Short mmCIF file of C-alpha atoms in Angstrom, two decimals:
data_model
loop_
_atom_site.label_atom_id
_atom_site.label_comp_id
_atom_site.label_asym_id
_atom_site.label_seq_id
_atom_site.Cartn_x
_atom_site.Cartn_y
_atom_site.Cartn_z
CA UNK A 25 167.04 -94.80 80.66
CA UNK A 26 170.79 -93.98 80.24
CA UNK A 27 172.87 -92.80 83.07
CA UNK A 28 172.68 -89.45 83.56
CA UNK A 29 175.47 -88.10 84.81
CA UNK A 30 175.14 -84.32 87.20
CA UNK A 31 178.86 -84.36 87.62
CA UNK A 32 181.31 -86.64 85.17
CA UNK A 33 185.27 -86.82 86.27
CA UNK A 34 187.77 -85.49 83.90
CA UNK A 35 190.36 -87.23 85.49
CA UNK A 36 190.54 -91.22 86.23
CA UNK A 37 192.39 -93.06 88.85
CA UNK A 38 194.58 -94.55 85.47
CA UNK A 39 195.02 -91.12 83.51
CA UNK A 40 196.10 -89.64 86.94
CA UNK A 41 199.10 -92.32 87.43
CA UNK A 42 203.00 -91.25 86.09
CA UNK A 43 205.31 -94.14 84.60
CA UNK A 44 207.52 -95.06 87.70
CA UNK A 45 208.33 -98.07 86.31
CA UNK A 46 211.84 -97.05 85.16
CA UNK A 47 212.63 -95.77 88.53
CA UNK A 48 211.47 -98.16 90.88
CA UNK A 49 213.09 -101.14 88.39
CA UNK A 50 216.21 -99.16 88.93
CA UNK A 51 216.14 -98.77 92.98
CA UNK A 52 215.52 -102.35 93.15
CA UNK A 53 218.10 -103.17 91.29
CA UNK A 54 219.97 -101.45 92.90
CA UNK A 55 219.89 -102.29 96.48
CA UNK A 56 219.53 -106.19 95.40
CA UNK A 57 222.83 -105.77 93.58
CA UNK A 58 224.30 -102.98 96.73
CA UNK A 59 222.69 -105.00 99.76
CA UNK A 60 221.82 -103.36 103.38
CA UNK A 61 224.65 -100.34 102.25
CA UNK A 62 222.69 -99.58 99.04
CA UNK A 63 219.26 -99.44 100.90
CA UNK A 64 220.93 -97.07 103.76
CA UNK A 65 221.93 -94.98 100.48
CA UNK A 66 218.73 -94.54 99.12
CA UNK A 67 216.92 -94.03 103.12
CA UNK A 68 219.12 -91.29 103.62
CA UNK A 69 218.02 -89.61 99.84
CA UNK A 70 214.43 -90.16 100.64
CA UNK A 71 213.49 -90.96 103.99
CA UNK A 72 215.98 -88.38 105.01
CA UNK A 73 216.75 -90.26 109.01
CA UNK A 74 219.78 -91.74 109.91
CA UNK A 75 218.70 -93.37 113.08
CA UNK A 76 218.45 -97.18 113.74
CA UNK A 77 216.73 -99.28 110.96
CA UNK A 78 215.53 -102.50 113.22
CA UNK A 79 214.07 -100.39 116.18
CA UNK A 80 215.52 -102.12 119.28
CA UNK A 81 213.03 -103.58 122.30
CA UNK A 82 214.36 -100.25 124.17
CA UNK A 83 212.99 -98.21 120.96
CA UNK A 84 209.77 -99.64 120.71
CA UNK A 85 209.15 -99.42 124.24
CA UNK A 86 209.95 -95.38 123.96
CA UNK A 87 207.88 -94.96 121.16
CA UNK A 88 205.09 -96.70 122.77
CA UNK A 89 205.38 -94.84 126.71
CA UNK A 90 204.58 -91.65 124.53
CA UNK A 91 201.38 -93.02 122.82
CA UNK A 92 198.17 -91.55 125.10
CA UNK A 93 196.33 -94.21 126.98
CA UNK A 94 193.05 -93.70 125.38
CA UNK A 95 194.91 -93.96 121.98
CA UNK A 96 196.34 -97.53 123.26
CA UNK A 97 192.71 -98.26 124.06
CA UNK A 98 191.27 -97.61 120.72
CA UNK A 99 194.62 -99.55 119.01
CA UNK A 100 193.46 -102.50 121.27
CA UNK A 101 189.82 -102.52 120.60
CA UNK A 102 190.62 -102.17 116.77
CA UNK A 103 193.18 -104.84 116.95
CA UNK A 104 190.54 -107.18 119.19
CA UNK A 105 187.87 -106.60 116.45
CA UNK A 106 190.22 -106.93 113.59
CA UNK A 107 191.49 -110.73 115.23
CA UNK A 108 188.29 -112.00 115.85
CA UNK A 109 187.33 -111.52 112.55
CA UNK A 110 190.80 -112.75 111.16
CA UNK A 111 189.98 -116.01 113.23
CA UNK A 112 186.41 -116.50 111.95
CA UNK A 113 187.53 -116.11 108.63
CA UNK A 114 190.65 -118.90 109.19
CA UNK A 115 187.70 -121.38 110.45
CA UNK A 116 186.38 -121.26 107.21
CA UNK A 117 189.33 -122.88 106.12
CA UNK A 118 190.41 -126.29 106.92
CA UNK A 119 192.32 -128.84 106.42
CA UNK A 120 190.10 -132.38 104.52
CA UNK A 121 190.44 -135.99 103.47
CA UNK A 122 187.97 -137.02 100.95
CA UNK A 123 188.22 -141.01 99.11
CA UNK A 124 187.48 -139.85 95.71
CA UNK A 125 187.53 -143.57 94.56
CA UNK A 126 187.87 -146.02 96.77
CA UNK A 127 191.19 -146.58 97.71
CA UNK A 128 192.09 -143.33 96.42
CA UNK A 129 192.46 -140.57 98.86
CA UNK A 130 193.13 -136.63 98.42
CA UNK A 131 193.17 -133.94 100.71
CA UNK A 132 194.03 -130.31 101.03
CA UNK A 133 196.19 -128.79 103.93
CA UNK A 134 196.07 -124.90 104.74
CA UNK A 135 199.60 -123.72 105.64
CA UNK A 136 200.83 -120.23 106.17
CA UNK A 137 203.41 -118.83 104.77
CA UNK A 138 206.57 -118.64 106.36
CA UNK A 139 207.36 -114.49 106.63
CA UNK A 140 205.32 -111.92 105.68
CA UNK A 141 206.29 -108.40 104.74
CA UNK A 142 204.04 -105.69 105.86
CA UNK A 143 204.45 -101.79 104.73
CA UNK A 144 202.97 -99.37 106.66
CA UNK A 145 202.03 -96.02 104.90
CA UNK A 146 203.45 -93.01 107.15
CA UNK A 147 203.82 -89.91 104.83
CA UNK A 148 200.67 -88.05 104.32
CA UNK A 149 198.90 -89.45 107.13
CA UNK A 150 200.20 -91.85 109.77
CA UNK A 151 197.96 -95.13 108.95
CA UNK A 152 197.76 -96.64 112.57
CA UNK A 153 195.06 -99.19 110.82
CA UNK A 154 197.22 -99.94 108.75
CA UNK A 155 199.43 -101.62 110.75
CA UNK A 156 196.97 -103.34 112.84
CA UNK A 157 195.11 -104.66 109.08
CA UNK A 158 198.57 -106.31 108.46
CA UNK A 159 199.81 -107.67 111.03
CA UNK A 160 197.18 -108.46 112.63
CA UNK A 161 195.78 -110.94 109.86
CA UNK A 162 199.26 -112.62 109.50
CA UNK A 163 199.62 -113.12 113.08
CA UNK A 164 196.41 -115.04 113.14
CA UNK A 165 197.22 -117.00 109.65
CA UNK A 166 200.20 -118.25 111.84
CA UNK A 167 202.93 -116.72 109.97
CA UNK A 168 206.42 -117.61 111.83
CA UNK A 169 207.75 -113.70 110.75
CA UNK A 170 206.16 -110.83 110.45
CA UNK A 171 208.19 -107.48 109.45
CA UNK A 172 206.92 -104.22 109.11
CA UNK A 173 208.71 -101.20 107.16
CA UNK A 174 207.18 -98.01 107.64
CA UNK A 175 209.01 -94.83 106.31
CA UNK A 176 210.38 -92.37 108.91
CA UNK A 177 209.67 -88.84 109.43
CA UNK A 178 213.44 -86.80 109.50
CA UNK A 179 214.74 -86.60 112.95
CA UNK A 180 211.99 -87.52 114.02
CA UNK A 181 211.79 -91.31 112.78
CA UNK A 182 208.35 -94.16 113.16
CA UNK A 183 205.00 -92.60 114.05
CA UNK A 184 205.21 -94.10 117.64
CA UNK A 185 201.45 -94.97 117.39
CA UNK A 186 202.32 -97.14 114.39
CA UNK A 187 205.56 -98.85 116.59
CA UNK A 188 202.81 -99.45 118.92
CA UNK A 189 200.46 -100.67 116.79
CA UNK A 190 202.65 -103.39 114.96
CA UNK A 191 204.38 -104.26 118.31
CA UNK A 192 201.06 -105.27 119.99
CA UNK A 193 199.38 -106.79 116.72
CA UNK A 194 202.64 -109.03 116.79
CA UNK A 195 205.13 -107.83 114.70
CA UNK A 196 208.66 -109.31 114.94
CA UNK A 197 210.72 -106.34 113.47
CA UNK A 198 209.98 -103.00 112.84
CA UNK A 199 211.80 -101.28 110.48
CA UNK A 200 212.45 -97.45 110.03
CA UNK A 201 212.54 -97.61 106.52
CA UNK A 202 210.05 -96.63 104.26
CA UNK A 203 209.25 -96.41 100.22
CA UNK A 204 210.90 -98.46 97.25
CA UNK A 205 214.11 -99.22 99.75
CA UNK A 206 212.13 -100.82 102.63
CA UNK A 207 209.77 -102.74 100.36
CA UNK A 208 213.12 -103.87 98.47
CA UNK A 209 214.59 -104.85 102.42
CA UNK A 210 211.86 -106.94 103.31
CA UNK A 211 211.57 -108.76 99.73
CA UNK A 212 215.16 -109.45 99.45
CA UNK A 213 215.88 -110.09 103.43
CA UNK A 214 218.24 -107.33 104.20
CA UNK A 215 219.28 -106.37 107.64
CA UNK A 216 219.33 -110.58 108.57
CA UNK A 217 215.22 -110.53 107.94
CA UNK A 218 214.14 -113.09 106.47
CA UNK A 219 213.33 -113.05 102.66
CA UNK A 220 209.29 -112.23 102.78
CA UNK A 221 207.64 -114.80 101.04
CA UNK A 222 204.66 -112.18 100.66
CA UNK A 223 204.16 -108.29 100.64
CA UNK A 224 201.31 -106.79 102.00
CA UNK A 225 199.61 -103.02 103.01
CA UNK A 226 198.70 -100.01 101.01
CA UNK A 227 201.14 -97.33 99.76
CA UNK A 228 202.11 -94.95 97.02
CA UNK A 229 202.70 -95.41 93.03
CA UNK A 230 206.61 -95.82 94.05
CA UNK A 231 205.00 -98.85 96.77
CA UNK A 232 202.47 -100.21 94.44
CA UNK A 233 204.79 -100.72 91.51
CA UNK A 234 207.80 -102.26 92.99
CA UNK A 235 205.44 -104.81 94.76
CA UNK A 236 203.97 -105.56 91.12
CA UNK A 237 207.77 -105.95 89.53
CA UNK A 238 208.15 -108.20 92.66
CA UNK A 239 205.47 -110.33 92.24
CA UNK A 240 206.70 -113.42 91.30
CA UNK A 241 209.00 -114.15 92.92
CA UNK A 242 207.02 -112.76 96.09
CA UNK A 243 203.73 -113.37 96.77
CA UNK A 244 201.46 -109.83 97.24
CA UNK A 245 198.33 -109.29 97.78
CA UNK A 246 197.23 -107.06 95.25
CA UNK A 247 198.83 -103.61 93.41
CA UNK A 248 196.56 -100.81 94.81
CA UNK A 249 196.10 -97.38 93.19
CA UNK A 250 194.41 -94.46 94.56
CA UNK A 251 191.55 -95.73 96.99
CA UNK A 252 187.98 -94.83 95.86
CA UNK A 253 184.82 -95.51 97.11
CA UNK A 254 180.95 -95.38 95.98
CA UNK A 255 177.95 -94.36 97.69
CA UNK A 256 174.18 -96.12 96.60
CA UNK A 257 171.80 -93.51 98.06
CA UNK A 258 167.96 -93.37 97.04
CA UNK A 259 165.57 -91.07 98.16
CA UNK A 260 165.05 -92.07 101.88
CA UNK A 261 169.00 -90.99 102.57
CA UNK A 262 170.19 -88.53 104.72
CA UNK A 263 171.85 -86.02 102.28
CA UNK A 264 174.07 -84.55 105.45
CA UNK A 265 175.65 -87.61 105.42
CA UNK A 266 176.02 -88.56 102.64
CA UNK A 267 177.90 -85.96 101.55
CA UNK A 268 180.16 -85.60 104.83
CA UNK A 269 180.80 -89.56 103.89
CA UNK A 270 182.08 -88.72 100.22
CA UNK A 271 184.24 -86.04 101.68
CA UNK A 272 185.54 -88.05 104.56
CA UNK A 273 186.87 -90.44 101.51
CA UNK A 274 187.91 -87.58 99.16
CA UNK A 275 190.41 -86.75 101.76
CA UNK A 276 192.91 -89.59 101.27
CA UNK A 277 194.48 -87.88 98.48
CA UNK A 278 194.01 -85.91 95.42
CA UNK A 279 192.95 -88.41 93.25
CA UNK A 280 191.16 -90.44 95.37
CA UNK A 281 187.67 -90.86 92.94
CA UNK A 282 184.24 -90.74 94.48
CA UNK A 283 180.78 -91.53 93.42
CA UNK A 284 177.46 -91.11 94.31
CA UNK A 285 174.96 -93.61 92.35
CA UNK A 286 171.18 -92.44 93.06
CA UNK A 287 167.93 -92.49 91.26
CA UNK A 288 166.82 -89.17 93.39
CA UNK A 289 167.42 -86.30 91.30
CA UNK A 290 166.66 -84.25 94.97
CA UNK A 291 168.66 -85.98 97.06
CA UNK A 292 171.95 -85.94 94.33
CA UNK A 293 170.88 -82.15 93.84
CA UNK A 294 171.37 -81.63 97.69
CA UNK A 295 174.09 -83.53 98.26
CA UNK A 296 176.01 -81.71 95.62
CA UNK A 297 175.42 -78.64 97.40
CA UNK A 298 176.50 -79.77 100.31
CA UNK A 299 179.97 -80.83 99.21
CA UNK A 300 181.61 -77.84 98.79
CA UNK A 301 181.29 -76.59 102.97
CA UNK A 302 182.37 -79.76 104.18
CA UNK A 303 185.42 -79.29 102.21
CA UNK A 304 186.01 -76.28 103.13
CA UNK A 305 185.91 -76.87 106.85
CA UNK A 306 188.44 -79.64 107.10
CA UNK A 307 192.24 -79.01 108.11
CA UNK A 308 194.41 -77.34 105.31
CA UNK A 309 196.18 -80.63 103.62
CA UNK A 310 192.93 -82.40 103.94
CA UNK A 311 190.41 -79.73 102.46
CA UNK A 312 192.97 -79.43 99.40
CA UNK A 313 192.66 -83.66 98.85
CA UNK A 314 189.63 -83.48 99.23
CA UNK A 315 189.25 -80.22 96.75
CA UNK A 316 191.24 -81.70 94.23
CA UNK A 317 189.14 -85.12 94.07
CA UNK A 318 185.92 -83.69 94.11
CA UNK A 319 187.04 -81.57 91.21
CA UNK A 320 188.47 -83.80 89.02
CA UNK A 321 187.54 -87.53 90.23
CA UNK A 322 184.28 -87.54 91.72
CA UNK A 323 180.77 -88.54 90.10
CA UNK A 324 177.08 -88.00 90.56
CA UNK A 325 175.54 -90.38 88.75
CA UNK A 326 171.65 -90.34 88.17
CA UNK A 327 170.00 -93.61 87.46
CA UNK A 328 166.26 -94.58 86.92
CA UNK A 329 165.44 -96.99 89.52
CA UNK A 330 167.50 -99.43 92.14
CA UNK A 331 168.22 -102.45 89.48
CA UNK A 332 169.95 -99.78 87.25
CA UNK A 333 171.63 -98.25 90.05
CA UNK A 334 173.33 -101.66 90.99
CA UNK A 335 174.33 -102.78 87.81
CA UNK A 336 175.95 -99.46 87.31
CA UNK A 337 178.07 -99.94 90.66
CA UNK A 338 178.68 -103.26 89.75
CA UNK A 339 180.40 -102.00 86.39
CA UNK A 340 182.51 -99.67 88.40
CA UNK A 341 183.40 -102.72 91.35
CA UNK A 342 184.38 -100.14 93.75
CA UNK A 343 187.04 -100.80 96.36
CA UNK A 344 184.16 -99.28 99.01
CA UNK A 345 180.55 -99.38 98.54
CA UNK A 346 177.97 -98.42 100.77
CA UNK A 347 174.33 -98.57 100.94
CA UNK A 348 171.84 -95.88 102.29
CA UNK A 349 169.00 -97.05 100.56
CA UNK A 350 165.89 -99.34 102.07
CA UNK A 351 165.35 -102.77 101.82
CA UNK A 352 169.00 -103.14 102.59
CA UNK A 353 168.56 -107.57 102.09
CA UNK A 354 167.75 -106.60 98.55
CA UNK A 355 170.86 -105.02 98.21
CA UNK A 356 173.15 -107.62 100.07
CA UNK A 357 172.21 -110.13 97.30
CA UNK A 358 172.02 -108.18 94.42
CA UNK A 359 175.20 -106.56 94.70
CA UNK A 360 178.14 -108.25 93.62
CA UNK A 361 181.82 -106.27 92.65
CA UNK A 362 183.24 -104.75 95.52
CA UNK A 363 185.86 -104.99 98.03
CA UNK A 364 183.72 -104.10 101.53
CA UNK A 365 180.48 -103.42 101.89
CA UNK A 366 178.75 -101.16 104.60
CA UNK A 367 174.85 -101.91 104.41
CA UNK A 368 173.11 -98.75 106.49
CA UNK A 369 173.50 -95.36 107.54
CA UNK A 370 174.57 -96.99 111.18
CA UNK A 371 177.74 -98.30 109.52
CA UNK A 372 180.30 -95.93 107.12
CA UNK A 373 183.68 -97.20 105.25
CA UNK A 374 185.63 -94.92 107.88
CA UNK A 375 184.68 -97.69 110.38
CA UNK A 376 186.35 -100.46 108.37
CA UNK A 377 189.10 -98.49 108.16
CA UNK A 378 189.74 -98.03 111.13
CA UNK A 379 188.11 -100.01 113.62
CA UNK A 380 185.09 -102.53 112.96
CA UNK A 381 186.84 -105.52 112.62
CA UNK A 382 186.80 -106.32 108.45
CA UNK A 383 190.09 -105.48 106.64
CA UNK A 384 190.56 -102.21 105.02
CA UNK A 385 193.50 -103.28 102.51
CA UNK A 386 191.21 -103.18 99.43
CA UNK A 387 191.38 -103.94 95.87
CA UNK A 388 191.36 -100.74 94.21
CA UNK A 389 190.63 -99.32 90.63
CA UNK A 390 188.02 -101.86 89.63
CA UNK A 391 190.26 -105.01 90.60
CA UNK A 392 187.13 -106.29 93.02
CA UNK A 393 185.68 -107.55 89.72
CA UNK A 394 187.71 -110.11 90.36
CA UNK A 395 189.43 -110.29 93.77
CA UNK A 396 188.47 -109.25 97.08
CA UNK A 397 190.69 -107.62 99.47
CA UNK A 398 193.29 -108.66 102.09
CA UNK A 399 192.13 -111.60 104.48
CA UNK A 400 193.89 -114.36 107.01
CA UNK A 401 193.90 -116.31 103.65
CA UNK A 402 196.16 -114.50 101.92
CA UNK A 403 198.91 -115.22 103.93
CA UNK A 404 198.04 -119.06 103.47
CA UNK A 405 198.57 -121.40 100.94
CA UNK A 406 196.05 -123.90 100.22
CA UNK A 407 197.98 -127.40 98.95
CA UNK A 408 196.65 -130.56 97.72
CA UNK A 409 197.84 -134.24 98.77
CA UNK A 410 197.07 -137.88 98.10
CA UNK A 411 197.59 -141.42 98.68
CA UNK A 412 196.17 -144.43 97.43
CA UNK A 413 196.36 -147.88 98.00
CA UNK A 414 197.57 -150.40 94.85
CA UNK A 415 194.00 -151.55 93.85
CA UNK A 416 192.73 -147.95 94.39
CA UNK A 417 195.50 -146.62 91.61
CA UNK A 418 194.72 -149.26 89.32
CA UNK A 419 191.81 -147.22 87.42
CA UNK A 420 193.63 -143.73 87.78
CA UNK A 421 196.52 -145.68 86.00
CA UNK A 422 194.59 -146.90 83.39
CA UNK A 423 193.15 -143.29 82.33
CA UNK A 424 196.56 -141.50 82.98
CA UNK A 425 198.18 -144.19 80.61
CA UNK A 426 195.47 -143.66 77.61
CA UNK A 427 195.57 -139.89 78.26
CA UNK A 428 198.73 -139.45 78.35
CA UNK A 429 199.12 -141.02 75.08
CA UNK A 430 196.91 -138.87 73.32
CA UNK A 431 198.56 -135.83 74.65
CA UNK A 432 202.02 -137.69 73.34
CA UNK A 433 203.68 -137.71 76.40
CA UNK A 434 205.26 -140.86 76.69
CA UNK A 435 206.57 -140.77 79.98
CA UNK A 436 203.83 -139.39 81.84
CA UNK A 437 202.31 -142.62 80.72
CA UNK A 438 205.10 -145.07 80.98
CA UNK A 439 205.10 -144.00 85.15
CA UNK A 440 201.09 -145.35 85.02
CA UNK A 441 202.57 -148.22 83.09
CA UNK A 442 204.83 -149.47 85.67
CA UNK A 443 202.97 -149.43 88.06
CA UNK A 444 200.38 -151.63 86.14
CA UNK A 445 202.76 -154.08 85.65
CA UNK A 446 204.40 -154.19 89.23
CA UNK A 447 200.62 -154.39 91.51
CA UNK A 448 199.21 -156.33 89.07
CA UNK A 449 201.73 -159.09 87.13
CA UNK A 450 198.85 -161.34 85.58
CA UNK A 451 196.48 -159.19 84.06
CA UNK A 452 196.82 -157.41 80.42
CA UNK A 453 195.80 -153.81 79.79
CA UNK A 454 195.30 -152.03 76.84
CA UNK A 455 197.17 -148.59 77.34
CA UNK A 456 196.60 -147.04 73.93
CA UNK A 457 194.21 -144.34 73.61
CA UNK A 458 192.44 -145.76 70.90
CA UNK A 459 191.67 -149.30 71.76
#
């Protein structure tokens, strides 16, 4: 059966995006040409503060005496949960030796990057997680610096929950400084930072598109758009929450897409209805996100059994994807383009975003067909060695010689030649490729 859709999006996550590019390339520009004087130009145009840009130890410490106990509690026990999981996922990584022939040895060697970059969203909402996702991960990969921009709010500057966050996670600067200008500070190492040898954390088109003009000559891990997510539900679902699930994810922003995949005509039917009240009851700036997605973003898709409904989440490789279906094994294997996955009514993708202990930088916009989202690894860089011993080279000269040839590059295969010659004066080769 085809897909059936009870409500189809007339918007997309792409069709919903304006050309920055123009602007951004200029900004950067810019404040690489203008320095630290430049970047103060363009904080004062758009962050509107005028306050310190490297918080001080005295600063940080302020921020964080006004942050509520229990709140410092809940930052820990995310951060906890967030590091152990950062740390199991580094042990999966290590460093080998392997004697590929003998006398020939290769290994690899995991090494973090030097200084990482993290931005900090702190607009709409002030994303807390965010800067325990970030630095958290980095501080665990082993990275020497970590700096965090995050813009502030006028006269007001730095969430002090987020100072708190990032100080405690580990971060070694905090910067007041938010948008195109602190992404630019980090990349090019104004305000004697270091130059970030990566970028990471979620943030708006102005964000998102200088860190893809910057990639390149900075690592990043990935351009996000709008965060979406997609709910499998079949019949045995709870329809309550589903729907207060999708909402809690429509929120983000206006064109934040979300989708619910089911083959239960019922349970789509009274989710549906649902929908709208939920909406409604949430805080002002929230219940118009929220509107706005569900309006123009958001999908009920009706399918005719589970195998269809996977394939057709798998074609839309979701940054979020969760499960309230049975036989929730069935699911865990078949399942395969995402960036997290919550298997169960007992879990929910607001618990990975905030809490649980899995990363919640995602990629977005159907980038987890190929990519998965921000982990200890990203801030590492997996590198190759070897060493051999003269008798081992002898038959990886041989084939680099003839190869070489073929390809017509001479001196690739006059640097197996000598070599030849030097370890082993009596014998005769033939080096051509067609001997």
């Amino acid at each position: 059966m085809a897909l059936e859709y009870l409500k189809k999006a007339t918007l997309t996550a792409q069709s919903g995006a304006s050309d920055v590019h123009e602007l951004v390339q200029g900004i950067l520009n810019d404040i690489e040409e203008g320095g630290d004087a430049k970047a103060l130009e363009y904080a004062a145009k758009f962050d509107k503060y005028d306050g310190n840009v490297i918080l001080t130890a005295e600063e940080i410490e302020a921020a964080s005496a006004l942050v509520p106990e229990k709140l410092k509690e809940d930052i820990q026990f995310a951060h906890d949960n967030v590091k152990r999981f950062a740390e199991a996922q580094k042990a999966t990584v290590s460093d080998i030796e392997y004697e590929i022939v003998p006398g020939l040895i290769a290994g690899q060697k995991a090494i973090p990057v030097d200084a990482a970059g993290c931005y900090v969203p702190g607009g709409r909402y002030s994303h807390i997680a965010s800067a325990i996702m970030t630095v958290t991960t980095a501080k665990v990969a082993g990275c020497n610096h970590i700096a965090v921009a995050s813009p502030p709010r006028p006269e007001v500057g730095v969430a002090p929950a987020i100072i708190y966050a990032a100080h405690i996670c580990g971060a070694d600067k905090i910067m007041a400084m938010g948008g195109v200008q602190g992404v630019a500070a980090m990349t090019f190492g104004l305000f004697n930072l270091p130059k970030a040898n990566i970028l990471v954390g979620p943030g708006n088109q102005f964000v998102a598109e200088a860190k893809r003009i910057l990639f390149g000559r900075v690592g990043i891990d990935m351009i996000a758009g709008p965060t979406d997510s997609l709910i499998l539900a079949d019949q045995s679902a709870d329809p309550h929450i589903v729907a207060t699930d999708l909402v809690s994810q429509a929120e983000h922003g206006y064109n934040s897409p979300v989708w619910l995949v089911t083959d239960s005509r019922a349970l789509a039917e009274d989710v549906m209805n649902r929908v709208p009240d939920l909406i409604a009851d949430l805080p002002e700036v929230n219940r118009d996100n929220a509107a706005a997605a569900w309006r123009d973003y958001a999908e009920v898709i009706l399918c005719a059994d589970r195998e269809e409904m996977a394939a057709c989440s798998d074609d839309y490789a979701p940054e979020h994807l969760t499960v309230q279906a049975e036989d929730l094994p069935w699911w865990l294997d078949r399942l395969s383009c995402y960036g997290s996955l919550f298997l169960g009514e007992e879990t929910t993708v607001s618990y990975g975003d905030k809490a649980s202990g899995t990363n919640h930088v995602l990629p977005t916009s159907g980038a987890a067909s190929y990519t998965g989202g921000l982990s200890v690894h990203k801030y590492m860089k997996i590198v190759t060695w070897q060493q051999a011993t003269r008798e081992g080279s002898k038959r990886v000269a041989e084939a680099t010689a003839r190869i070489s040839r073929l390809e017509g590059m001479e001196g690739h295969a006059r640097a197996a030649d000598v070599r030849l010659a030097k370890y082993f004066p009596g014998e005769n080769f033939d080096l051509t490729p067609h001997g």
